[in-house]
PDB file of C-alpha atoms in Angstrom:
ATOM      1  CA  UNK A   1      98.946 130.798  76.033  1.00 50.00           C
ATOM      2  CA  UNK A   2     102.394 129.924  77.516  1.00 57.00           C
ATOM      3  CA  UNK A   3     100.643 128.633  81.132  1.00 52.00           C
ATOM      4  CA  UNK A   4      98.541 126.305  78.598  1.00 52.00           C
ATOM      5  CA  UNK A   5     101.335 124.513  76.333  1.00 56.00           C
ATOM      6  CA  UNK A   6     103.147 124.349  80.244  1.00 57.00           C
ATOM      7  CA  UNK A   7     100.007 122.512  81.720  1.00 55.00           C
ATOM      8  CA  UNK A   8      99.562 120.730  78.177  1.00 59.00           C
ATOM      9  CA  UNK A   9     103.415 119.209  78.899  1.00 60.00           C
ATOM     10  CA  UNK A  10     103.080 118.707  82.662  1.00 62.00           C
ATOM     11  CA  UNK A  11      99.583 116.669  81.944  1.00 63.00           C
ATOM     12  CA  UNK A  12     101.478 114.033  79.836  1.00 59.00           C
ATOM     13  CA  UNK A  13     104.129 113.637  81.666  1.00 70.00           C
ATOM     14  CA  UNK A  14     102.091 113.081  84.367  1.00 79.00           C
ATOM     15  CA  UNK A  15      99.742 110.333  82.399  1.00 78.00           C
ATOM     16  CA  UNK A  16     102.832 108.623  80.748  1.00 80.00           C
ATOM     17  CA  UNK A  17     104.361 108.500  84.523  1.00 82.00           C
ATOM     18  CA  UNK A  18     101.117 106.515  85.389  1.00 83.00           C
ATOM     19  CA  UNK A  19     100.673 104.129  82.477  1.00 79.00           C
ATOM     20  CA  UNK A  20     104.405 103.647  82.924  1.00 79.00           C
ATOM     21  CA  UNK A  21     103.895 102.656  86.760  1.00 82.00           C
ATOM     22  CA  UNK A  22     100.326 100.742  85.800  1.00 79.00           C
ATOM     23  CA  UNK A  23     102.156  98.315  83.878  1.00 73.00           C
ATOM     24  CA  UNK A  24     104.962  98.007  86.488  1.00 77.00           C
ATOM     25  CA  UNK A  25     102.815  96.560  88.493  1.00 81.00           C
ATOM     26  CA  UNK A  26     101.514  93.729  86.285  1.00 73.00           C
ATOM     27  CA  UNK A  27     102.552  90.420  85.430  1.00 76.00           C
ATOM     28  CA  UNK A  28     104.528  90.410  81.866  1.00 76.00           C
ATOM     29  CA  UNK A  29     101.286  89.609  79.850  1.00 73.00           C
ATOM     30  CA  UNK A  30     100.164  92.670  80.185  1.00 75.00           C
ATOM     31  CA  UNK A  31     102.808  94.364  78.652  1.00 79.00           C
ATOM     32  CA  UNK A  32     102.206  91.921  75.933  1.00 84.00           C
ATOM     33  CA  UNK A  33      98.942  92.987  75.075  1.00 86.00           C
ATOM     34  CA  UNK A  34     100.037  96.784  75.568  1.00 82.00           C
ATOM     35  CA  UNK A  35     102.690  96.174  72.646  1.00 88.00           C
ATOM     36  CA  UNK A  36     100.367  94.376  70.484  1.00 92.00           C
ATOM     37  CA  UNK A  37      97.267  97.136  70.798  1.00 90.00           C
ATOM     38  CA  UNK A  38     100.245  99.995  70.341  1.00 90.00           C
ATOM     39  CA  UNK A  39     101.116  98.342  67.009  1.00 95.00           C
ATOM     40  CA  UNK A  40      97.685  97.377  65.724  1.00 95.00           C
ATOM     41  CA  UNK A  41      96.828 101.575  66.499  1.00 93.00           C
ATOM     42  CA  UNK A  42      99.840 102.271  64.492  1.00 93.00           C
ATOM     43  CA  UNK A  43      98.981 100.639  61.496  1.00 94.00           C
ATOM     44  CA  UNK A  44      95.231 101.492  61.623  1.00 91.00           C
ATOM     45  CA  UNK A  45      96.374 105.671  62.286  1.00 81.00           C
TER      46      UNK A  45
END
């Protein structure tokens, strides 16, 4: 089970890394509309 909660961690990492450099790359609008759909998914979960 311990290989699986290691590839579980690198896996995230590795999508937050790319999300993180997806939105580096576009104009500041974009991080608007992240913001705003990360707070509407907070308050509907």
């Amino acid at each position: 089970m311990r290989y699986f909660d290691e590839q579980d961690k690198a896996q995230a990492k590795n999508t937050f890394h790319r999300v993180v450099e997806w939105l580096g790359r576009r104009p500041m609008e974009s991080w608007g509309f992240f913001a705003a759909g990360f707070v509407i998914a907070r308050i509907i979960f």
